[in-house]
XYZ file of C-alpha atoms in Angstrom:
439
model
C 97.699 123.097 112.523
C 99.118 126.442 114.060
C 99.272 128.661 110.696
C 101.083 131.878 111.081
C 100.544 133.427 108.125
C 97.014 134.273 107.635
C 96.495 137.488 105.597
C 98.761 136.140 103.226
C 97.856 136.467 99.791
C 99.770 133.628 97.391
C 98.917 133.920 93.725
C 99.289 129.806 92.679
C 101.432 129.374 94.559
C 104.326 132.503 93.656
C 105.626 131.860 97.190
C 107.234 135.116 97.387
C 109.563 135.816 99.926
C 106.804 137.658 101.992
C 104.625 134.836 102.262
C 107.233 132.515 103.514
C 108.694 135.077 105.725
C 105.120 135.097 107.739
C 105.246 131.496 107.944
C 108.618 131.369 109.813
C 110.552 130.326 106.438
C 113.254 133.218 106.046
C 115.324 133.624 102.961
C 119.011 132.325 102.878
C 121.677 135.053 103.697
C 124.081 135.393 101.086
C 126.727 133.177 102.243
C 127.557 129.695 100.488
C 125.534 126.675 102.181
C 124.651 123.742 100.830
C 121.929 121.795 100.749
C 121.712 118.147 100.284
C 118.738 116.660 98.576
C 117.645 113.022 98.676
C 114.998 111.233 96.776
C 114.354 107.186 95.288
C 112.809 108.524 92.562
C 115.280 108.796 89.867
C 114.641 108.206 86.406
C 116.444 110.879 84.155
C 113.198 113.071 83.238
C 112.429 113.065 86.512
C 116.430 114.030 87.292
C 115.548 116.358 84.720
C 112.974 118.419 86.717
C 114.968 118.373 89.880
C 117.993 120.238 87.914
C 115.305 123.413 87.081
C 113.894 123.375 90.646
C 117.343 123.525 91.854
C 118.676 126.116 89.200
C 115.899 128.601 89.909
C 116.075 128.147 93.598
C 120.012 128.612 93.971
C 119.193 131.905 91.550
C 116.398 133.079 93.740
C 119.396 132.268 96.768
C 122.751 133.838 95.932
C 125.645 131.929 97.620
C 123.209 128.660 98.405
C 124.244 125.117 95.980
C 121.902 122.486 96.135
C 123.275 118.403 95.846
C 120.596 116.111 94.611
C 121.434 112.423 95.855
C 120.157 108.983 94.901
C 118.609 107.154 97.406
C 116.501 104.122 96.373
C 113.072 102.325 97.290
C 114.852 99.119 98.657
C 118.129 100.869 99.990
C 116.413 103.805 101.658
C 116.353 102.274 105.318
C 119.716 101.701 105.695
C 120.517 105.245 104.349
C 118.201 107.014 106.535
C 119.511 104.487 109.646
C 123.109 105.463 109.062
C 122.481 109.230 108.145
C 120.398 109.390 111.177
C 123.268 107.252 113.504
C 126.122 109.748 112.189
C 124.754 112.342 112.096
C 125.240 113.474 108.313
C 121.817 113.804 107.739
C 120.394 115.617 104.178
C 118.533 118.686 104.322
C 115.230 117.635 102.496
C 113.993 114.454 101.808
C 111.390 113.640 98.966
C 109.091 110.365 97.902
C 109.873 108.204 100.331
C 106.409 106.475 101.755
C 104.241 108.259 104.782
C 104.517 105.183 106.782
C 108.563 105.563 106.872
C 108.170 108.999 107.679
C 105.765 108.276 110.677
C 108.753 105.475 111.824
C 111.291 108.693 112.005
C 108.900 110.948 113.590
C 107.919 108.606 116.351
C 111.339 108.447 116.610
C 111.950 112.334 117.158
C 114.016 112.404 114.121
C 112.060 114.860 112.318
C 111.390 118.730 112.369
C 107.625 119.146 112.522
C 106.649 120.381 108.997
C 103.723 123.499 109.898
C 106.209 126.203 108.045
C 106.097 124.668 104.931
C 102.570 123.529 104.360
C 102.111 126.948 105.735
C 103.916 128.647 103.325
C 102.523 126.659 100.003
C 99.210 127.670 101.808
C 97.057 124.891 103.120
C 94.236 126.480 100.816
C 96.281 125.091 97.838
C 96.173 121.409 98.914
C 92.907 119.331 98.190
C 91.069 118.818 101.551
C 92.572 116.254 103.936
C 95.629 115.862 101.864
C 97.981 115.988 105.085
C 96.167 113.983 107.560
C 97.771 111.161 107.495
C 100.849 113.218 108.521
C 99.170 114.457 111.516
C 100.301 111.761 113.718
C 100.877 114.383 116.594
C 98.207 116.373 117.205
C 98.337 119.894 115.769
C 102.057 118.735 114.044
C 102.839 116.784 110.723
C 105.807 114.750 110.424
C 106.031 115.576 106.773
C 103.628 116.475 104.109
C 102.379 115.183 100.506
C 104.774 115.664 97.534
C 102.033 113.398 95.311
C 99.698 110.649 95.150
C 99.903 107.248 94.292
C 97.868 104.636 93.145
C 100.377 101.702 93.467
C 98.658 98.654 92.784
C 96.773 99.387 89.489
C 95.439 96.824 87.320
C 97.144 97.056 83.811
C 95.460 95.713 80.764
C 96.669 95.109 77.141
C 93.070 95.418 75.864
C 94.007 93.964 72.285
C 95.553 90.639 74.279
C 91.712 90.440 76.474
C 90.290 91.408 72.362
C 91.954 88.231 71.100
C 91.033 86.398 73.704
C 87.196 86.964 73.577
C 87.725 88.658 77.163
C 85.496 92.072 77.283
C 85.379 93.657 80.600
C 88.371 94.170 82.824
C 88.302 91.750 85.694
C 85.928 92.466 88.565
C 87.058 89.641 91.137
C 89.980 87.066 91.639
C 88.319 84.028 89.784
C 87.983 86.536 86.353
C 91.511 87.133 86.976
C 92.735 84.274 86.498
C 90.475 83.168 83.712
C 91.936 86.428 82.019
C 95.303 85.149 82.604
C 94.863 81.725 81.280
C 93.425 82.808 78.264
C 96.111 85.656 77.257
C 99.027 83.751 78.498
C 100.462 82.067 75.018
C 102.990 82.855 72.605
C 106.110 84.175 74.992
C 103.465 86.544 76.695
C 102.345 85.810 80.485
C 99.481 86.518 82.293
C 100.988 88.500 85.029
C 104.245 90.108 87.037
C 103.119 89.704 90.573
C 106.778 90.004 92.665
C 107.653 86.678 94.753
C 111.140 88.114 96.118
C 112.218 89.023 99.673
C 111.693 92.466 99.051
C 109.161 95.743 99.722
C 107.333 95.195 96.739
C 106.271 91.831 97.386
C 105.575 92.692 100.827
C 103.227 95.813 99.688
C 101.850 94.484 96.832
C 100.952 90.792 99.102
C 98.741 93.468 101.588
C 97.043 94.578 98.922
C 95.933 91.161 98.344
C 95.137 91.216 101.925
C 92.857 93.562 101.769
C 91.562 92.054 98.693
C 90.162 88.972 100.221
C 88.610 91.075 102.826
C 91.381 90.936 105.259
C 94.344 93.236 107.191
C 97.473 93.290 108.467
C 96.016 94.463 111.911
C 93.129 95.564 113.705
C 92.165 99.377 113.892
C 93.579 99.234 117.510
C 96.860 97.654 115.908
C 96.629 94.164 117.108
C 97.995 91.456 114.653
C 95.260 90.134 112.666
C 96.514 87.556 109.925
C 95.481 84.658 111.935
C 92.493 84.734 109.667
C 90.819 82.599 106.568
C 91.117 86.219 104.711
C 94.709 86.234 105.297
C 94.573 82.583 104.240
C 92.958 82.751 101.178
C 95.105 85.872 99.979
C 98.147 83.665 100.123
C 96.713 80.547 98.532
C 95.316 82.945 95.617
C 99.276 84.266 95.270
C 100.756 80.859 95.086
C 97.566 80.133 92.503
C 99.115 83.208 90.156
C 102.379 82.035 90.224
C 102.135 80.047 87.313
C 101.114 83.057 85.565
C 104.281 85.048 86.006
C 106.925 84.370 84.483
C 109.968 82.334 85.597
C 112.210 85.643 87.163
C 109.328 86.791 89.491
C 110.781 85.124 92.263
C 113.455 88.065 91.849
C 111.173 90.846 90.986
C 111.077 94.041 92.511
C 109.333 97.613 91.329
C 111.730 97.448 87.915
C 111.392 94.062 86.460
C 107.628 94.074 87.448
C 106.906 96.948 85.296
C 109.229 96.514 82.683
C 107.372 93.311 82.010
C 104.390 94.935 81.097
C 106.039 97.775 79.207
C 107.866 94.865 77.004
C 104.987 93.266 76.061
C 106.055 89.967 78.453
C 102.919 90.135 80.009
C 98.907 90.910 79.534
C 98.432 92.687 82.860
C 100.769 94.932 84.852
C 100.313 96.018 88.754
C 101.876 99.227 89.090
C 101.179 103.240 89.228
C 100.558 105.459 85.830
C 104.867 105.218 85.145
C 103.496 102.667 83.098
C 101.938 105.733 80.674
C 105.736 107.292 80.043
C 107.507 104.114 79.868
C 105.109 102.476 77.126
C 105.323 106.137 75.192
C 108.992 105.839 75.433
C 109.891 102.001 75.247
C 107.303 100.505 73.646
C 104.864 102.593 71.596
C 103.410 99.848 69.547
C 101.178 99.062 72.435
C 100.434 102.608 73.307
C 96.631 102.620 72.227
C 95.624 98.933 73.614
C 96.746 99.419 77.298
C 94.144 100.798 80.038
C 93.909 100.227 84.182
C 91.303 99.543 86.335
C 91.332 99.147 90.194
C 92.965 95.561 91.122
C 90.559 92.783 91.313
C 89.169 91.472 94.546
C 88.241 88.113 95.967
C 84.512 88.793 95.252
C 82.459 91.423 94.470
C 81.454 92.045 97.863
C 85.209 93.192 99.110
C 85.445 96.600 98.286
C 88.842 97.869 96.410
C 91.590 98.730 98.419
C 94.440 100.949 96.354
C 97.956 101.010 97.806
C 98.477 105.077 98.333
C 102.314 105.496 99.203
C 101.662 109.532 100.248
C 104.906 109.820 98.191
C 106.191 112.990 100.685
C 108.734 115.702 102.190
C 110.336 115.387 105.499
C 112.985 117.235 106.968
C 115.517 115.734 109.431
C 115.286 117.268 113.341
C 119.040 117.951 112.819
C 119.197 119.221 109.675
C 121.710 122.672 109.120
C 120.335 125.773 108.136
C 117.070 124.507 109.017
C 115.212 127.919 107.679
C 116.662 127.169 104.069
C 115.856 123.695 104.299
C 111.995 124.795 104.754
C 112.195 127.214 102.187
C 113.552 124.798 99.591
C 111.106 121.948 100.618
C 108.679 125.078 99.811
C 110.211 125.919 96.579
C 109.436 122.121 95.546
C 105.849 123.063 95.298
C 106.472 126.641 93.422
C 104.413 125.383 89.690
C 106.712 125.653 87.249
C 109.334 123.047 89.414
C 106.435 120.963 90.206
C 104.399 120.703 87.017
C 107.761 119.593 85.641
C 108.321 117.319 88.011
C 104.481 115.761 88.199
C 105.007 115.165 83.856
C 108.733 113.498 84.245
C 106.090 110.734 84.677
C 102.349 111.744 84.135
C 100.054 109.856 86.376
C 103.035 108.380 88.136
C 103.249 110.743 91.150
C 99.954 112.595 91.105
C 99.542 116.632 92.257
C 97.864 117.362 96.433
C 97.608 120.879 95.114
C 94.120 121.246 93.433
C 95.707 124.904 92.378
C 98.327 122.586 90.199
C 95.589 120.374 88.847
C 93.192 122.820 87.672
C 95.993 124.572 85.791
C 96.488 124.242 82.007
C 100.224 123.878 82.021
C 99.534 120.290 84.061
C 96.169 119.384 81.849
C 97.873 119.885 78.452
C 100.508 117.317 78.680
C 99.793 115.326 76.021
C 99.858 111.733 78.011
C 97.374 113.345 80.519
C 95.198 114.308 77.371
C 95.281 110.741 75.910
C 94.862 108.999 79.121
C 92.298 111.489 80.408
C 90.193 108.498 81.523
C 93.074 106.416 83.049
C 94.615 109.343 85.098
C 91.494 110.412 86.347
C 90.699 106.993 87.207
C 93.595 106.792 88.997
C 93.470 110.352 91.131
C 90.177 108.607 92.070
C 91.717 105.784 93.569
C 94.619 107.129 94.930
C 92.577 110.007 96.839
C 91.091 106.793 99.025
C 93.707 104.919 98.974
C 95.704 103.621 102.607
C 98.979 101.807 103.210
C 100.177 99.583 106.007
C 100.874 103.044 108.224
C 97.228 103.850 107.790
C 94.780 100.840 106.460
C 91.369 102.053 106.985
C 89.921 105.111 108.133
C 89.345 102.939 111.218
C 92.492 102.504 111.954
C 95.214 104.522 114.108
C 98.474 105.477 112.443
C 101.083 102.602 112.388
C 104.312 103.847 113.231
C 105.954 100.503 113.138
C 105.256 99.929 109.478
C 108.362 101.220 108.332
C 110.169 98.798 110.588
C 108.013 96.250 109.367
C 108.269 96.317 105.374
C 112.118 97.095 106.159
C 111.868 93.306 107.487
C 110.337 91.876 104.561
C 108.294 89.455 107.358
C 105.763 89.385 105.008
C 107.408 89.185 101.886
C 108.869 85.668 103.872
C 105.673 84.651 104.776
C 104.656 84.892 100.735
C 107.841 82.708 100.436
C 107.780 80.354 102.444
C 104.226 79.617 101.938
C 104.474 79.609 97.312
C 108.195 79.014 96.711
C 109.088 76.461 99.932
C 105.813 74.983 100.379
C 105.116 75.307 104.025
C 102.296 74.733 105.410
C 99.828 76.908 105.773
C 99.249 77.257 109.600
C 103.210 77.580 110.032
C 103.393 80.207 107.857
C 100.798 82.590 109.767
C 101.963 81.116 113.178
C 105.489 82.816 112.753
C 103.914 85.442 110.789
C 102.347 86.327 113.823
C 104.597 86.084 116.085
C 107.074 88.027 114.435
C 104.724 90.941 113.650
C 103.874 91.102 117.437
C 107.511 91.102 118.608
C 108.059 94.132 116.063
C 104.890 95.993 117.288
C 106.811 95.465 120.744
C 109.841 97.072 119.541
């Protein structure tokens, strides 16, 4: 990465208007402008963090407002695809998944992000945190807002208790057993997703990857003509009587909720799970734990979903200099430590300046979950996606395109709720993914 502002000296991350004016980021003039910020994350503490980031960057910029606007995890693509076609595009936009932001930059939609990860100093991130944005040599399409573990395991450990279970599961076969067993009285075993939706398409890859498969090779040819791929989708239809009746409807929302209720005895999700039990359900607040998702034996190694929740700045975005200081701003620790405990363990800090600091360790879920959030940074700090699946691999710039399809999500469909046969099912599964990779 070209840096130009070596010499500069950032105290955690001040970001004083001399550091950002040596990284090409220069202060607003005092004129009124408006910014226009989008994000699909949403929930009202986390609405509650934007609102201080914005007041004490519009009173650090005299004359500048700042519009936060909803976007959301399923709607997003059609957003960006008609902000982009128009024109109208918003200034900043945060969380939304590295592989959609390497779609956009392949695309030339997107101002090449040096200045900013410049300006919160690259010496503030943990090592490696923006290589997946490097997609063009010596230029990143976006960087890291957070981590993510996605695809947790989520355990009601007085449920396993009661029914004589003692370890979390290891493999797919202990799964289910653990299932069986808890799954009485109202509660189920499990809310995998079985909709045509991201989520089931994300969280079905996972499963992928857990029976020692991928979507495609590390040269990007399609590889789910495969037993691995195979087995991962007769092991989904197997957990579908597990879940209850409305999975075949499920996205993010209803899958966590049913853990958070109590409808269930495991959960797949990130650590939102740890502020939504405190909040909806605290009866259950000392018997819940996670542990990386099972696999189909243990000779697979885990694979955690990482979404590289992010920042990205449209090509054609106004007042371009003041959108790159307030994607900078986002990272100034007060805004961000509030914004990393709307949801502790949720979206996880990139800055290791952020982690080490006691204003982010003394949140009291963090201190009662120690083991759980650390658990999780672990996982998360390895974890891949469909844009990136193994070290191996080159960057996928048609995932975006393909989760926005939901040809996988169908294939998980077809195959559990229609009954298909198997071979069809990966046939057009196939063919489809290779007709996307051809654009």
């Amino acid at each position: 990465m070209n840096t130009t502002s070596k010499g500069v000296t950032r105290r955690s991350l001040g970001l004083g208007a001399a550091g950002l004016a040596a990284a090409g980021v220069r202060p607003a003039a005092a004129q009124q402008t408006t910014l226009r910020w989008w994000s699909p994350q949403t929930a009202p503490a986390q609405r509650e963090a934007y609102n201080f980031q914005i007041r004490s960057f519009e009173e650090a910029n005299p004359g500048v407002r700042v519009v936060f606007e909803a976007t959301s995890d399923e709607g997003y693509p059609a957003q960006m695809a008609a902000a982009f076609a128009s024109g109208q595009v918003p200034s900043v936009v945060t969380h939304l998944p590295h592989f959609a932001v390497a779609t956009y930059w392949q695309n030339g939609l997107l101002e090449p992000m040096n200045d900013v990860i410049s300006a919160v100093g690259t010496e503030n991130y943990y090592d490696g945190a923006n290589r997946i944005y490097e997609i063009t040599q010596g230029q990143y399409a976006g960087t890291g807002i957070g981590n993510s573990a996605a695809n947790m395991m989520w355990l009601r450990t007085d449920l396993m208790r009661a029914a004589g279970v003692e370890a979390a599961p290891r493999t797919w076969d202990q799964l289910r057993d653990l299932c069986r067993r808890t799954q009485r009285g109202g509660v189920y075993g499990a809310p995998l997703p079985y909709a045509r939706n991201s989520m089931t398409s994300l969280i079905f890859i996972c499963f992928v990857h857990g029976a020692g498969g991928q979507i495609f090779t590390p040269d990007l040819q399609v590889a789910v003509d495969s037993d691995a791929f195979r087995n991962a989708l007769e092991f989904y239809k197997s957990m579908r009587e597990f879940c209850p009746p409305g999975a075949t409807n499920y996205s993010w929302g209803e899958s966590l909720t049913g853990f958070v209720a109590g409808a269930t005895a495991t959960g797949i999700y990130t650590g939102r799970v740890l502020a939504n039990v405190a909040a909806q359900n605290p009866r259950i607040a000392d018997s819940i734990t996670c542990a990386e998702y099972p696999t189909i034996s243990t000779s697979v190694p885990h694979w955690t979903f990482n979404d590289f929740p992010s920042v990205m700045i449209p090509k054609v975005a106004p007042n371009m200099a003041l959108a790159k200081r307030f994607a900078a701003h986002l990272f100034r620790a007060d805004g961000y430590i509030r914004q990393l405990h709307a949801a502790p363990g949720h979206v996880l800090p990139v800055l290791k300046t952020i982690s080490a600091m006691p204003a982010y360790q003394e949140n009291a879920l963090i201190q009662k979950y120690r083991a759980e959030v650390d658990r999780m940074s672990t996982a998360a700090a390895a974890g891949h996606n469909l844009g990136w699946e193994s070290t191996s691999h080159k960057p996928n710039t048609a995932a975006g395109r393909i989760i926005a399809s939901h040809v996988l999500a169908e294939a998980v469909q077809r195959y559990v709720v229609n009954n298909e046969p198997v071979a069809q099912v990966v046939s057009t599964t196939a063919q489809r993914l290779e007709q996307i990779m051809r654009g």
